PDB file of C-alpha atoms in Angstrom:
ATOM      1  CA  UNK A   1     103.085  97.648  97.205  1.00  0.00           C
ATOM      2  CA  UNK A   2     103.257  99.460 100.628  1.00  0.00           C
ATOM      3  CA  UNK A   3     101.172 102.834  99.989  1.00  0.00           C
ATOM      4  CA  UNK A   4     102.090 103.952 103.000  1.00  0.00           C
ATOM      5  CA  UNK A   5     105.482 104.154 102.354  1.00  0.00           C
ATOM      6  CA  UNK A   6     105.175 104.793  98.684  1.00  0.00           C
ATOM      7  CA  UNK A   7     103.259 108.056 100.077  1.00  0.00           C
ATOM      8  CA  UNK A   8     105.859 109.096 102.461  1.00  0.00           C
ATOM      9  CA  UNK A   9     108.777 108.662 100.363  1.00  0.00           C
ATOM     10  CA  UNK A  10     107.212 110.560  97.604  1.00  0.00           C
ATOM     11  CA  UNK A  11     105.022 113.026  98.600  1.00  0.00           C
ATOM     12  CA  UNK A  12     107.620 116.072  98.842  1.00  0.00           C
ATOM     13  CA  UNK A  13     108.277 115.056  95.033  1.00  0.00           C
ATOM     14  CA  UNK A  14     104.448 114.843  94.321  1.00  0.00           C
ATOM     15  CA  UNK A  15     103.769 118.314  95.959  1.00  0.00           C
ATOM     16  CA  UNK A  16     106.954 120.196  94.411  1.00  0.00           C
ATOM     17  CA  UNK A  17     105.953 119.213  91.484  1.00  0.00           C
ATOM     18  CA  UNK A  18     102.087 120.535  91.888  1.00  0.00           C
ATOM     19  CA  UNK A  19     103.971 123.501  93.045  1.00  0.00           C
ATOM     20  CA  UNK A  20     105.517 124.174  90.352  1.00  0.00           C
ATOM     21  CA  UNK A  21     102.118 123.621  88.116  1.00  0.00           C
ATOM     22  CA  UNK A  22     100.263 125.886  90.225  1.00  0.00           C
ATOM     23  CA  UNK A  23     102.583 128.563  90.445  1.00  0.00           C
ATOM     24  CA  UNK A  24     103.236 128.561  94.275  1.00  0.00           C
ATOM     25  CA  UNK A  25      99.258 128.139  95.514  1.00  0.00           C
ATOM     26  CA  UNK A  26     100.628 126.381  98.378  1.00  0.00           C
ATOM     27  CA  UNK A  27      97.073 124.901  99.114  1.00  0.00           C
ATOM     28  CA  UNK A  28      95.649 124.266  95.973  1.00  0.00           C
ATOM     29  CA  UNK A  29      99.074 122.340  95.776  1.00  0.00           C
ATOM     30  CA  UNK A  30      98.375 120.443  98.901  1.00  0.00           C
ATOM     31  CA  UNK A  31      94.614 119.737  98.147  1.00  0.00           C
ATOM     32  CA  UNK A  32      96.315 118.304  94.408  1.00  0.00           C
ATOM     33  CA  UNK A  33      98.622 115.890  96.162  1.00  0.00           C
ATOM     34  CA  UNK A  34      96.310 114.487  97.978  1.00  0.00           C
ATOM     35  CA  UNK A  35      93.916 113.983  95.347  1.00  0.00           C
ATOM     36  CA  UNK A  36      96.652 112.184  93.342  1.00  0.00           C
ATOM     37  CA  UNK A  37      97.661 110.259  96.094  1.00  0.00           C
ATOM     38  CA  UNK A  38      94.198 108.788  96.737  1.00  0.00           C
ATOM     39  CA  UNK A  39      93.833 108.455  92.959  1.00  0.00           C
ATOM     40  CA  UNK A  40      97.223 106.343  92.899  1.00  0.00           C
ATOM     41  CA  UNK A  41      95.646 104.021  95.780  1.00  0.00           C
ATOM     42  CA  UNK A  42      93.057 103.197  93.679  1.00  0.00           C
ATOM     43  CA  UNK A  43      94.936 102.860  90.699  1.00  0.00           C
ATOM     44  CA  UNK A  44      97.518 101.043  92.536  1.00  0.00           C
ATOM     45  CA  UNK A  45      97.068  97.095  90.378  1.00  0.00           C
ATOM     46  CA  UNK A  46      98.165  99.343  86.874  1.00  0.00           C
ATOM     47  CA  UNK A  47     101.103 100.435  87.832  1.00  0.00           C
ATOM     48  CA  UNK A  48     103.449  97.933  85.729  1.00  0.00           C
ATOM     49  CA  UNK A  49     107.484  99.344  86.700  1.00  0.00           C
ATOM     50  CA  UNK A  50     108.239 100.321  83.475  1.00  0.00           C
ATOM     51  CA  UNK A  51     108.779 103.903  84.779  1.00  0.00           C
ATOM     52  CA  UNK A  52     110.293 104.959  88.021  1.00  0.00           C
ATOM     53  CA  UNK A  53     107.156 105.146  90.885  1.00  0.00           C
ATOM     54  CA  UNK A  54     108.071 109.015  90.814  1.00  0.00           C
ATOM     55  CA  UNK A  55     107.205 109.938  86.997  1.00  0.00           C
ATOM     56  CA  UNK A  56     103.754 107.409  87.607  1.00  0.00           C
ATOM     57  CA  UNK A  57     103.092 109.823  90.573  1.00  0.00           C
ATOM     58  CA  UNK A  58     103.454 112.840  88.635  1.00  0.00           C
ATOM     59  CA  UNK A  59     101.783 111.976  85.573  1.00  0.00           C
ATOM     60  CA  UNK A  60      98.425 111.350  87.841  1.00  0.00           C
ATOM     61  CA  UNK A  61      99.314 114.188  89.372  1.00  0.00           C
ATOM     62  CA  UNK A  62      99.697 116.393  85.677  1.00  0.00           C
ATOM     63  CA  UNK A  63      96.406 114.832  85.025  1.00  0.00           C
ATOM     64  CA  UNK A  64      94.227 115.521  88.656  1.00  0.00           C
ATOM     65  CA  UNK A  65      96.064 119.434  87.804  1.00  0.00           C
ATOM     66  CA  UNK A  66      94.759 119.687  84.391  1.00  0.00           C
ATOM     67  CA  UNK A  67      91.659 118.008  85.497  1.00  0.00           C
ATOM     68  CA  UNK A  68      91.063 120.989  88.110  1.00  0.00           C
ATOM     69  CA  UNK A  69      91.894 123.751  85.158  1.00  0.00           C
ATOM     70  CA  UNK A  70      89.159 122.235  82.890  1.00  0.00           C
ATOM     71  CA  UNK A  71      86.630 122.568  86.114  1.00  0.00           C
ATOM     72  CA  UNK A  72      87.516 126.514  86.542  1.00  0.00           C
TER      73      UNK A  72
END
């Protein structure tokens, strides 16, 4: 798994997506994605391909979002 591309290809998806969960907080967007990005390097060995790389990104990245909520 190349994490460097894996984070280039998908980090406009990633961050559109925290966009959209955040309602437009452009930086607590950015400061999501790359929370869930580092999370997804460490979690990197469960990721199995039976989704596409894009809804495994976005799932960590619904959970670091809700995560943040339940700190507030």
């Amino acid at each position: 798994m190349d994490i460097k591309h894996i984070c280039e290809e998908y980090y406009q998806t990633v961050f559109g997506y925290l966009i959209s969960l955040t309602c437009g907080d452009y930086d607590l967007a950015q400061e999501l994605t790359q929370e869930t990005f580092y999370r997804a390097i460490q979690k990197a060995g469960t990721f199995q391909g039976k989704c596409k790389m894009s809804t495994w990104l976005c799932q960590i990245a619904k959970f670091t979002f809700y995560q943040h909520l339940d700190r507030k």
